[in-house]
XYZ file of C-alpha atoms in Angstrom:
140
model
C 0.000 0.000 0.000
C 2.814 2.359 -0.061
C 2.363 2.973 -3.586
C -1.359 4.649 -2.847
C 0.436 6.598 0.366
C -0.742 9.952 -0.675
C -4.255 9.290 -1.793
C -4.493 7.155 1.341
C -3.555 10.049 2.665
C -5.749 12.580 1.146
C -8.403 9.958 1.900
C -8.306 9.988 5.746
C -8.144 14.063 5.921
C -11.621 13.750 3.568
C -14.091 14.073 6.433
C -11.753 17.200 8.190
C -11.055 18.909 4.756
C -15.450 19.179 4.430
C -15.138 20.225 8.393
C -12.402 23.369 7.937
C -14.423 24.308 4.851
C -17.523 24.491 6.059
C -15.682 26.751 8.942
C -14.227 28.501 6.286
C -17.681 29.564 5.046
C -18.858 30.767 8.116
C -15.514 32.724 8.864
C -15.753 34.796 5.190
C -19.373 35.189 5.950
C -19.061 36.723 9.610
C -16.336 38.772 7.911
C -18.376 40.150 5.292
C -21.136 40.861 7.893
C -18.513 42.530 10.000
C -17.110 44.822 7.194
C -19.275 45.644 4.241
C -16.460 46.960 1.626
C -19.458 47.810 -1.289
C -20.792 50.703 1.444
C -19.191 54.056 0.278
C -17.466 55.451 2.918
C -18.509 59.436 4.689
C -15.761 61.808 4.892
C -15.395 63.424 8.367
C -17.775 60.654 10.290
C -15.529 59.043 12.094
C -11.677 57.505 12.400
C -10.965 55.056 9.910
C -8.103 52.330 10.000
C -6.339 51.599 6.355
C -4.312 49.170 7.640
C -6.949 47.116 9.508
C -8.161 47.030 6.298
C -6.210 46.011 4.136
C -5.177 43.131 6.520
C -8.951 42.175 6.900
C -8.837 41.803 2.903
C -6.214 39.785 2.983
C -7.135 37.827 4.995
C -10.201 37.270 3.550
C -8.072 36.342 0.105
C -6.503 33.980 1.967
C -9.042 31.902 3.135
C -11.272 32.217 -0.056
C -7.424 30.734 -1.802
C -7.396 27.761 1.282
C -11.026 26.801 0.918
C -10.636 26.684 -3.024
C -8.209 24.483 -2.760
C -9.570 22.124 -0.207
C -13.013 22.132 -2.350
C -10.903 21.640 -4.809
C -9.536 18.260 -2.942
C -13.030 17.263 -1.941
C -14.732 17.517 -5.275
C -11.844 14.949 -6.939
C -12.066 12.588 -4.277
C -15.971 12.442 -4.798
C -15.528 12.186 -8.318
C -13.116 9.301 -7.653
C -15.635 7.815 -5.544
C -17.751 7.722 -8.113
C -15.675 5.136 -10.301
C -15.943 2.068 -7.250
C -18.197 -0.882 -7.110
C -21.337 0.391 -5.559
C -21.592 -3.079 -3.575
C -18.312 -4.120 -2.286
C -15.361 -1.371 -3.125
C -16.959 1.843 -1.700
C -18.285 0.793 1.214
C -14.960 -0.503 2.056
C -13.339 2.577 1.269
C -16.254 4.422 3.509
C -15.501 1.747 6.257
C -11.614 2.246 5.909
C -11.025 5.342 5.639
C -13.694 7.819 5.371
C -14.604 7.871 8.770
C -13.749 10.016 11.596
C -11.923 7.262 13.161
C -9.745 4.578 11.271
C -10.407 1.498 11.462
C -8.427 -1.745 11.541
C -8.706 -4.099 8.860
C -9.139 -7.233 11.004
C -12.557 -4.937 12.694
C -13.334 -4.123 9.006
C -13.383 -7.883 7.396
C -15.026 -8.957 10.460
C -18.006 -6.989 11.005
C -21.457 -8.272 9.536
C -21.132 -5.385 6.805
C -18.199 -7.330 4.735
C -19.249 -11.246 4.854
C -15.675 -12.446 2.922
C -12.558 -13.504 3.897
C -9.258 -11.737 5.116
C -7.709 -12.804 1.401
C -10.935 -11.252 -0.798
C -10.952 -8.118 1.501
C -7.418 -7.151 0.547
C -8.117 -7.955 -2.965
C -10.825 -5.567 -2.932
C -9.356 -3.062 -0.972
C -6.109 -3.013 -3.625
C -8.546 -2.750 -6.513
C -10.646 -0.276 -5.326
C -7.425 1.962 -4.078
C -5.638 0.641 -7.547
C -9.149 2.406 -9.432
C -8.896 5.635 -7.385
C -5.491 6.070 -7.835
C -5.780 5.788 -11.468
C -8.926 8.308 -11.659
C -7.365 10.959 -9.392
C -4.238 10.187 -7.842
C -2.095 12.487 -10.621
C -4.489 15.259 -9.498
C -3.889 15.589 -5.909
């Protein structure tokens, strides 16, 4: 399994990646809630500060760039997702390593949920990985 390192990677950090997004989306929203940049601006009113500003943009930029990329992650791993066996591969790849906890593979190939052997659950397991990497491992 060494070969499919990264996308096993990539794999296990699927259920946080949807987490910090979703954070991400309520951070740029309180922030544009906070600081309406479309409003024009009255001379004289009050004290302004530029550099506050320009910080709070960038900021902004940056974690519109972060959660781009991570949806960016998330929508090629679903994608990938897409090419497995509906039946056996993807609900071992659910059970392995889209969960918030990983698994063992002994727990995995004995639960009721996969009724085959140790041998036929590796096979399946190196397919399925084998398919993803092949769809979307290049792209991560």
């Amino acid at each position: 399994m060494k070969k499919h390192k990264k996308l096993i990677g990539v794999l296990l950090e699927y259920r946080k990646l949807k987490r910090r997004v979703e954070a991400i989306d309520i951070q740029l929203e309180y922030n544009q809630q906070a600081i309406d940049y479309g409003v024009p601006r009255v001379q004289g009113g009050g004290s302004c500060d530029p550099v506050y500003e320009v910080v709070e943009k960038r900021v902004d930029s940056e974690l519109a760039r972060e959660k781009e990329e991570k949806e960016r992650i998330i929508n090629l791993i679903e994608v990938g997702l897409k090419v497995l066996d509906k039946e056996v591969e993807f609900p071992l790849i659910e059970a392995k390593y889209l969960q918030d906890s990983v698994q063992r593979d002994n727990m995995i190939y004995n639960s009721t949920n996969f009724p085959y052997s140790a041998s036929q659950y590796y096979r399946v397991k190196k397919r399925a990985l084998r398919k993803l990497d092949d769809n979307i491992g290049d792209l991560l």
